[in-house]
Structure formats: structure tokens, C-alpha cells
Amino acid sequence: QAPLQGLLHGEQALLLHRPFPPAGLASVAGRVSEVWDKGKAAVIAVEARLADAAGPLCDTKGTFFVRGAGGFGGPRGPATETAEPAPPQRPADFVAEEDTRPEQAALYRLSGGASPLHIDPEFAAQAGYPQPTLHGLATYGFVGRALLAALCGGDPARLVALAGRFSDVVYPGEKLIIRIWLTGPGNAVLQAETHDGRIVFARGAARFRT
């Protein structure tokens, strides 16, 4: 059994089937869809569907990297679950800057992200980090907000899908620079980096309604 310090969020994808109603009841059905043996680590993929009486609302898929849990003899799987193209070799069509707050991880923790990696300095040090880190899904939220502003006129109903890989750690208080390239009608690729140039959200892809 690998220690909790070895658990990292690797990738996240979201597919929106229709706008969420302002009120109502919905249910979530989830499953473990893949387990890959990477040798020194395991990668676990989890899929879920949110639906109400009218049908599916959204599908999600997340992959989780578990250091120290590999070597069990399973298939190695693909090099990465996100097979999206790298950004074009040209300046981005849109660039947005988002400031995270020093207390950002504590605020995000209120939404249910309870891992001590994001709040406990001692636990973060045991995991190899100089301080608690920001949740991957908090970074995902900043990227999504930038996409809504740049591509969707601020209208969430126009966003169809967003996927990408958490390629490096974000520390609360760091500035995020999100670069977006249009690749066709209703399609874009993107990445996010910190103020010091570390790419923290890689091979991102989005679909939106024009």
C-alpha cells in the first residue's frame, strides 16, 4: 500500500452535454476505468457521469499517479492519457494572467479537496515539496475561467469540453499565465505556466460553441 504522500492528480477532462439547470436533483455514477503499471508507480483512471431525469449533464475523467504503487505486473499503458497536440509554434491568440492567492489552497479545500498535501507543511515536506501545493483542480478552474472569458464571451453554456495534464506543481500565491491558440472553428489548444516559466498545465484542449 503506497503512502498518501505519493498520490498526485495527473490529468483531468470534462465534457459538458448541456447547461446545468439552476436547481434540481442529479446523481453521479463512477468507475475505475484503467489501472496501469508504470514500474515505480501506478496510474489509475476514474470516469464519472453526472445525470438528472432529463439525461446526462457531464462526463469527467481524471487520472491519478501513485508513486510507489507500481511493479504489480499489469500493463504499462500509454505514455500519457491526454493525446492532445502540443501548442503551435507561433504566438498565442489569447494570453490571460490569473493571480492565485496565498490562501488559495485553504479556500479550495472548502469545496472538498481534503488532501493534507495542500494544507499541512509537514505532510508537504514528506512528499518532497517545500510548502503545501495548490490543488490541480484549482488550477483547472483558473484555466477554465480564462477560457470562458477569451473564447465564450463569459457564457458557460458555450463551453463544451476541457482537458489537460497537470505537468508541474503550483504554489498558492503564484501567478498563472494561460496561453490559448485557436486551431479551428470551436477548437483550441492551451497551456498554463507560472511567472517563472514552469509549464503547469500542458497539452490542454478545449471545444466551445462559436
Short mmCIF file of C-alpha atoms in Angstrom, two decimals:
data_model
loop_
_atom_site.label_atom_id
_atom_site.label_comp_id
_atom_site.label_asym_id
_atom_site.label_seq_id
_atom_site.Cartn_x
_atom_site.Cartn_y
_atom_site.Cartn_z
CA GLN A 1 0.00 0.00 0.00
CA ALA A 2 1.53 3.30 -1.15
CA PRO A 3 1.54 6.21 1.32
CA LEU A 4 -0.83 9.10 0.69
CA GLN A 5 2.19 11.36 0.05
CA GLY A 6 2.66 9.52 -3.26
CA LEU A 7 -0.77 10.36 -4.68
CA LEU A 8 -0.80 13.06 -7.38
CA HIS A 9 -3.53 14.26 -9.74
CA GLY A 10 -2.20 13.69 -13.26
CA GLU A 11 -4.83 14.68 -15.80
CA GLN A 12 -8.41 15.92 -15.96
CA ALA A 13 -11.04 16.01 -18.70
CA LEU A 14 -14.58 17.42 -18.71
CA LEU A 15 -17.29 17.02 -21.36
CA LEU A 16 -20.44 19.11 -20.91
CA HIS A 17 -23.56 17.76 -22.61
CA ARG A 18 -25.86 20.70 -21.79
CA PRO A 19 -26.09 23.61 -19.36
CA PHE A 20 -26.77 22.74 -15.74
CA PRO A 21 -30.29 23.63 -14.56
CA PRO A 22 -30.38 26.23 -11.76
CA ALA A 23 -31.99 23.72 -9.39
CA GLY A 24 -32.87 20.04 -9.25
CA LEU A 25 -31.60 16.59 -8.37
CA ALA A 26 -28.76 14.73 -10.08
CA SER A 27 -26.77 11.58 -9.48
CA VAL A 28 -23.17 10.57 -10.17
CA ALA A 29 -22.11 7.14 -11.40
CA GLY A 30 -18.36 6.48 -11.38
CA ARG A 31 -15.96 3.68 -12.14
CA VAL A 32 -12.25 2.91 -12.25
CA SER A 33 -11.64 2.64 -15.99
CA GLU A 34 -7.90 1.86 -16.19
CA VAL A 35 -5.04 0.79 -13.95
CA TRP A 36 -1.54 0.98 -15.44
CA ASP A 37 1.71 -0.34 -14.02
CA LYS A 38 4.47 2.22 -14.66
CA GLY A 39 7.13 0.33 -12.72
CA LYS A 40 7.83 2.64 -9.79
CA ALA A 41 4.29 4.00 -9.84
CA ALA A 42 0.72 3.15 -10.79
CA VAL A 43 -1.67 5.29 -12.83
CA ILE A 44 -5.37 4.97 -12.04
CA ALA A 45 -8.07 6.47 -14.27
CA VAL A 46 -11.51 7.26 -12.87
CA GLU A 47 -14.55 8.16 -15.00
CA ALA A 48 -17.87 9.58 -13.83
CA ARG A 49 -21.15 10.74 -15.34
CA LEU A 50 -23.46 13.32 -13.77
CA ALA A 51 -27.09 13.00 -14.88
CA ASP A 52 -30.56 14.14 -13.93
CA ALA A 53 -34.02 12.99 -15.02
CA ALA A 54 -33.54 14.63 -18.44
CA GLY A 55 -30.32 12.72 -19.17
CA PRO A 56 -26.55 13.24 -18.93
CA LEU A 57 -25.22 16.61 -17.80
CA CYS A 58 -21.47 16.00 -17.99
CA ASP A 59 -18.77 13.35 -18.11
CA THR A 60 -15.46 13.61 -16.29
CA LYS A 61 -12.24 11.62 -16.37
CA GLY A 62 -9.29 12.01 -14.04
CA THR A 63 -6.01 10.14 -13.85
CA PHE A 64 -4.02 9.77 -10.65
CA PHE A 65 -0.31 8.99 -10.34
CA VAL A 66 0.51 6.87 -7.28
CA ARG A 67 4.23 6.78 -6.53
CA GLY A 68 5.43 3.53 -5.00
CA ALA A 69 2.37 1.52 -6.14
CA GLY A 70 3.78 0.06 -9.38
CA GLY A 71 5.55 -3.20 -10.05
CA PHE A 72 2.46 -5.40 -9.75
CA GLY A 73 2.82 -6.90 -13.25
CA GLY A 74 0.00 -5.07 -15.01
CA PRO A 75 0.04 -3.46 -18.48
CA ARG A 76 2.15 -0.33 -18.78
CA GLY A 77 -0.44 1.62 -20.76
CA PRO A 78 0.13 4.72 -22.90
CA ALA A 79 2.82 7.30 -22.19
CA THR A 80 0.07 9.79 -21.32
CA GLU A 81 -3.70 9.59 -21.25
CA THR A 82 -4.05 13.01 -22.90
CA ALA A 83 -3.21 12.58 -26.59
CA GLU A 84 -3.79 16.22 -27.47
CA PRO A 85 -1.40 18.12 -29.76
CA ALA A 86 1.30 20.42 -28.47
CA PRO A 87 0.74 24.17 -28.94
CA PRO A 88 1.54 25.60 -32.40
CA GLN A 89 4.94 27.20 -32.92
CA ARG A 90 3.55 30.72 -33.06
CA PRO A 91 2.42 33.36 -30.57
CA ALA A 92 -0.78 32.54 -28.72
CA ASP A 93 -4.04 34.07 -29.91
CA PHE A 94 -5.03 34.91 -26.34
CA VAL A 95 -2.95 35.36 -23.18
CA ALA A 96 -4.56 35.72 -19.76
CA GLU A 97 -2.95 36.23 -16.36
CA GLU A 98 -4.57 34.89 -13.20
CA ASP A 99 -3.29 35.62 -9.69
CA THR A 100 -3.73 32.84 -7.15
CA ARG A 101 -3.92 33.95 -3.53
CA PRO A 102 -1.60 32.81 -0.71
CA GLU A 103 -4.63 31.22 0.98
CA GLN A 104 -5.96 29.74 -2.30
CA ALA A 105 -5.46 26.10 -1.26
CA ALA A 106 -7.27 26.67 2.04
CA LEU A 107 -10.17 28.27 0.16
CA TYR A 108 -10.32 25.45 -2.38
CA ARG A 109 -10.21 22.89 0.42
CA LEU A 110 -13.72 24.08 1.40
CA SER A 111 -15.04 22.50 -1.83
CA GLY A 112 -13.96 19.03 -0.69
CA GLY A 113 -10.29 18.73 -1.70
CA ALA A 114 -9.18 17.46 1.69
CA SER A 115 -5.70 16.07 0.95
CA PRO A 116 -3.22 17.29 3.59
CA LEU A 117 -0.72 17.95 0.78
CA HIS A 118 -2.49 21.28 0.21
CA ILE A 119 -2.68 22.49 3.80
CA ASP A 120 -0.08 20.74 6.02
CA PRO A 121 3.56 21.94 5.66
CA GLU A 122 4.94 18.82 7.35
CA PHE A 123 2.99 16.50 5.07
CA ALA A 124 4.09 18.51 2.01
CA ALA A 125 7.72 18.21 3.12
CA GLN A 126 7.34 14.43 3.46
CA ALA A 127 6.02 14.37 -0.12
CA GLY A 128 9.09 16.33 -1.30
CA TYR A 129 7.68 19.86 -1.59
CA PRO A 130 8.93 22.98 0.20
CA GLN A 131 5.39 24.05 1.09
CA PRO A 132 1.76 22.97 0.56
CA THR A 133 0.70 22.95 -3.08
CA LEU A 134 -2.39 24.16 -4.88
CA HIS A 135 -4.95 21.53 -5.90
CA GLY A 136 -4.78 20.54 -9.55
CA LEU A 137 -8.50 21.20 -9.90
CA ALA A 138 -8.00 24.74 -8.59
CA THR A 139 -5.51 25.32 -11.43
CA TYR A 140 -8.06 23.71 -13.76
CA GLY A 141 -10.64 26.23 -12.56
CA PHE A 142 -8.38 29.20 -13.28
CA VAL A 143 -7.72 27.82 -16.77
CA GLY A 144 -11.45 27.32 -17.33
CA ARG A 145 -12.25 30.87 -16.24
CA ALA A 146 -9.66 32.25 -18.67
CA LEU A 147 -11.16 30.15 -21.47
CA LEU A 148 -14.67 31.38 -20.74
CA ALA A 149 -13.53 34.99 -20.94
CA ALA A 150 -11.40 34.57 -24.08
CA LEU A 151 -13.49 32.18 -26.16
CA CYS A 152 -17.04 32.09 -24.80
CA GLY A 153 -17.85 35.71 -24.02
CA GLY A 154 -18.16 34.72 -20.37
CA ASP A 155 -21.07 32.36 -21.14
CA PRO A 156 -20.58 28.90 -19.53
CA ALA A 157 -23.19 27.39 -21.87
CA ARG A 158 -20.75 27.81 -24.77
CA LEU A 159 -18.00 25.66 -23.23
CA VAL A 160 -18.21 22.04 -24.42
CA ALA A 161 -15.02 20.34 -23.24
CA LEU A 162 -11.73 20.98 -21.47
CA ALA A 163 -8.89 18.50 -20.94
CA GLY A 164 -5.23 18.68 -19.98
CA ARG A 165 -2.35 17.37 -17.90
CA PHE A 166 -1.03 18.78 -14.60
CA SER A 167 2.63 18.83 -15.59
CA ASP A 168 4.15 20.70 -12.63
CA VAL A 169 3.20 21.96 -9.22
CA VAL A 170 1.57 25.33 -8.46
CA TYR A 171 2.14 27.00 -5.11
CA PRO A 172 -0.56 29.25 -3.64
CA GLY A 173 0.19 32.88 -4.44
CA GLU A 174 1.83 32.20 -7.81
CA LYS A 175 0.68 33.95 -10.97
CA LEU A 176 -0.67 31.76 -13.76
CA ILE A 177 -0.17 32.75 -17.40
CA ILE A 178 -2.63 30.95 -19.69
CA ARG A 179 -1.87 30.86 -23.42
CA ILE A 180 -4.61 29.87 -25.87
CA TRP A 181 -4.23 29.02 -29.57
CA LEU A 182 -7.24 28.72 -31.89
CA THR A 183 -6.87 25.64 -34.10
CA GLY A 184 -10.20 25.69 -35.95
CA PRO A 185 -13.84 26.70 -35.50
CA GLY A 186 -14.78 25.85 -31.94
CA ASN A 187 -11.41 24.28 -31.10
CA ALA A 188 -8.37 25.50 -29.18
CA VAL A 189 -5.23 24.18 -27.52
CA LEU A 190 -3.72 25.79 -24.47
CA GLN A 191 -1.19 25.65 -21.69
CA ALA A 192 -0.63 27.42 -18.39
CA GLU A 193 2.68 28.39 -16.86
CA THR A 194 3.85 30.12 -13.71
CA HIS A 195 5.53 33.52 -13.66
CA ASP A 196 8.95 31.79 -13.71
CA GLY A 197 8.15 29.83 -16.87
CA ARG A 198 7.28 26.40 -15.46
CA ILE A 199 4.51 24.78 -17.54
CA VAL A 200 1.95 23.55 -15.02
CA PHE A 201 -0.99 22.66 -17.32
CA ALA A 202 0.17 21.01 -20.54
CA ARG A 203 -1.37 19.68 -23.75
CA GLY A 204 -4.66 21.35 -22.92
CA ALA A 205 -7.52 21.17 -25.40
CA ALA A 206 -10.90 22.89 -25.41
CA ARG A 207 -14.04 22.80 -27.51
CA PHE A 208 -16.58 25.59 -27.47
CA ARG A 209 -19.67 26.80 -29.29
CA THR A 210 -18.99 29.71 -31.64
#
